[in-house]
Coordinates of C-alpha atoms in Angstrom, one line a residue:
M1088 CA -86.0 258.6 -123.6
Y1089 CA -87.0 257.5 -120.1
V1090 CA -89.1 254.7 -118.6
K1091 CA -91.7 257.3 -117.6
D1092 CA -92.3 257.9 -121.3
Y1093 CA -93.2 254.3 -122.1
M1094 CA -94.6 252.8 -118.9
Q1095 CA -98.2 251.9 -118.2
A1096 CA -99.1 254.2 -115.4
V1097 CA -102.6 252.8 -114.7
I1098 CA -102.2 249.2 -113.8
M1099 CA -104.1 246.5 -111.9
T1100 CA -102.6 245.3 -108.6
V1101 CA -103.4 242.7 -106.0
S1102 CA -102.7 242.4 -102.3
P1103 CA -100.5 239.7 -100.8
N1104 CA -103.7 238.6 -98.9
D1105 CA -105.9 238.2 -102.0
F1106 CA -106.8 234.7 -102.9
L1107 CA -104.7 233.2 -105.8
S1108 CA -108.0 232.4 -107.6
T1109 CA -108.9 236.1 -107.6
A1110 CA -105.6 237.1 -109.0
R1111 CA -105.8 234.3 -111.6
H1112 CA -109.2 235.5 -112.6
I1113 CA -108.0 239.1 -113.0
M1114 CA -105.1 237.9 -115.2
D1115 CA -107.4 235.8 -117.4
E1116 CA -110.0 238.5 -117.8
L1117 CA -107.5 241.3 -118.6
F1118 CA -105.1 239.0 -120.7
I1119 CA -102.1 240.0 -118.6
R1120 CA -99.2 238.0 -117.4
H1121 CA -97.9 240.1 -114.5
L1122 CA -99.6 241.5 -111.5
P1123 CA -97.7 243.8 -109.1
V1124 CA -98.4 242.9 -105.5
V1125 CA -98.9 246.0 -103.3
L1126 CA -99.1 246.3 -99.6
E1127 CA -99.8 249.7 -98.0
G1128 CA -99.0 251.4 -101.3
R1129 CA -95.6 249.9 -101.7
L1130 CA -94.4 247.1 -104.0
A1131 CA -94.3 243.9 -102.1
G1132 CA -93.7 241.5 -105.0
I1133 CA -95.0 240.4 -108.3
L1134 CA -97.2 237.6 -109.4
T1135 CA -96.5 236.1 -112.8
D1136 CA -98.4 233.7 -115.0
R1137 CA -95.5 231.3 -114.3
D1138 CA -96.0 231.6 -110.5
V1139 CA -99.7 230.9 -111.0
R1140 CA -99.1 227.9 -113.3
Q1141 CA -96.6 226.3 -110.9
A1142 CA -99.1 226.7 -108.0
T1143 CA -102.1 225.4 -109.9
P1144 CA -102.7 221.7 -109.5
S1145 CA -102.5 219.5 -112.5
N1146 CA -105.7 217.8 -113.8
N1147 CA -104.9 214.7 -111.7
E1148 CA -104.5 216.7 -108.5
R1149 CA -107.5 218.9 -109.2
T1150 CA -110.1 216.4 -108.3
A1151 CA -108.6 215.8 -104.8
R1152 CA -108.2 219.5 -104.3
E1153 CA -111.7 220.3 -105.3
H1154 CA -112.8 218.9 -102.0
H1155 CA -110.3 220.9 -100.1
D1156 CA -111.8 223.3 -97.6
A1157 CA -112.1 226.8 -99.2
R1158 CA -110.7 228.4 -96.0
H1159 CA -107.3 226.9 -96.9
E1160 CA -107.2 228.4 -100.4
M1161 CA -103.8 229.7 -101.4
C1162 CA -103.1 233.5 -101.1
V1163 CA -101.0 235.6 -103.5
S1164 CA -98.3 235.8 -100.8
D1165 CA -97.9 232.0 -101.0
V1166 CA -96.6 232.1 -104.5
M1167 CA -95.6 235.6 -105.5
T1168 CA -92.0 236.5 -106.3
R1169 CA -90.7 238.7 -103.5
Q1170 CA -87.3 239.8 -104.8
V1171 CA -88.2 242.0 -107.7
Y1172 CA -86.0 244.0 -110.0
T1173 CA -87.4 247.5 -110.4
V1174 CA -86.7 250.7 -112.3
S1175 CA -87.6 254.3 -111.5
P1176 CA -89.5 256.6 -113.9
E1177 CA -86.3 258.4 -114.5
T1178 CA -84.4 255.3 -115.6
A1179 CA -83.0 255.6 -119.1
L1180 CA -85.0 253.4 -121.5
I1181 CA -81.8 251.9 -122.8
E1182 CA -80.9 250.9 -119.2
A1183 CA -84.3 249.2 -118.8
A1184 CA -83.8 247.5 -122.1
A1185 CA -80.5 246.1 -121.0
T1186 CA -82.1 244.8 -117.8
F1187 CA -84.7 243.0 -119.8
L1188 CA -82.1 241.3 -121.9
E1189 CA -79.6 240.5 -119.1
Q1190 CA -82.1 239.2 -116.7
K1191 CA -84.5 237.7 -119.3
F1192 CA -87.4 239.6 -117.8
D1193 CA -90.8 240.2 -119.5
C1194 CA -91.7 243.2 -117.3
L1195 CA -90.2 245.6 -114.7
P1196 CA -92.3 247.4 -112.1
V1197 CA -91.6 251.1 -111.9
V1198 CA -91.3 252.5 -108.4
D1199 CA -90.1 255.7 -106.7
E1200 CA -87.5 255.9 -104.0
D1201 CA -90.0 254.8 -101.4
R1202 CA -91.0 251.7 -103.5
I1203 CA -94.4 253.3 -104.2
L1204 CA -95.6 251.7 -107.4
K1205 CA -95.8 254.1 -110.3
G1206 CA -96.4 251.8 -113.2
I1207 CA -95.0 248.8 -115.1
I1208 CA -93.1 248.5 -118.3
T1209 CA -93.0 245.4 -120.5
G1210 CA -91.0 244.4 -123.6
L1211 CA -94.1 245.0 -125.6
D1212 CA -95.1 248.5 -124.3
H1213 CA -95.5 251.2 -126.9
G1214 CA -93.0 249.8 -129.3
I1215 CA -90.2 249.3 -126.8
G1216 CA -89.8 246.0 -128.6
H1217 CA -88.5 248.0 -131.5
F1218 CA -86.3 250.3 -129.4
M1219 CA -82.8 250.3 -130.8
I1220 CA -79.8 249.2 -128.7
F1221 CA -76.4 250.4 -129.7
E1222 CA -73.7 247.8 -129.1
V1223 CA -70.0 248.3 -129.3
D1224 CA -68.5 245.7 -131.6
S1225 CA -64.8 246.1 -132.6
G1226 CA -64.9 249.7 -131.8
A1227 CA -67.9 250.4 -134.1
Q1228 CA -71.5 251.0 -133.0
A1229 CA -74.2 248.9 -134.6
A1230 CA -77.9 249.3 -134.2
V1231 CA -79.7 246.2 -133.2
P1232 CA -83.5 246.0 -132.9
L1233 CA -84.3 245.2 -129.3
S1234 CA -87.2 243.0 -130.4
S1235 CA -84.7 240.6 -132.0
R1236 CA -82.9 240.2 -128.6
L1237 CA -85.9 240.1 -126.2
P1238 CA -86.8 236.6 -124.8
Q1239 CA -89.6 235.0 -126.8
T1240 CA -92.8 234.5 -124.8
S1241 CA -95.3 231.8 -125.2

C-alpha cells in the first residue's frame, strides 16, 4: 500500500501572499486544520490551525487591533511553517505512518520530486488510522492498530 492510494488528491491551497483572515475563513468553512501553501505550483509551506491560533490576538488584544489599518493585516507567509516534512505518492504507507508517529504530525503534504503538490494525507484519511503497524518485540512481530498510537487531536 502506498500514500497515493490513501491521499486526498483534490485539496484547497493558499498562497503565501493571501491574508491570514482569508486562510482562517477557508479553514473554518471547510472544517480543516491544515492548508498547504503553494507558490508557483510548488509547496512553500503549510498553515496549521495551531499557526493561526498563535497568530490570532486574544480577546484583550482584539479591541486594540480592530482599529489597526487593514493594509497591515498579516499574510499567510507571516505565520506559516516553512520547513515541512513531505512524502511522495510512492512512499510506502507504513513509512508515512512511522513519520506520523515519530514526528507527532497530523498531516503530511504529498509532493513529487520537484515539490509540486500532489495531495495531502492525514492520520484520519480513508481509515489510515486503522492501518496496522508491525513492530518487532523480542524477535516476534505484533500487530498494533495505528489509531492507538497516533497523537490525539483536540
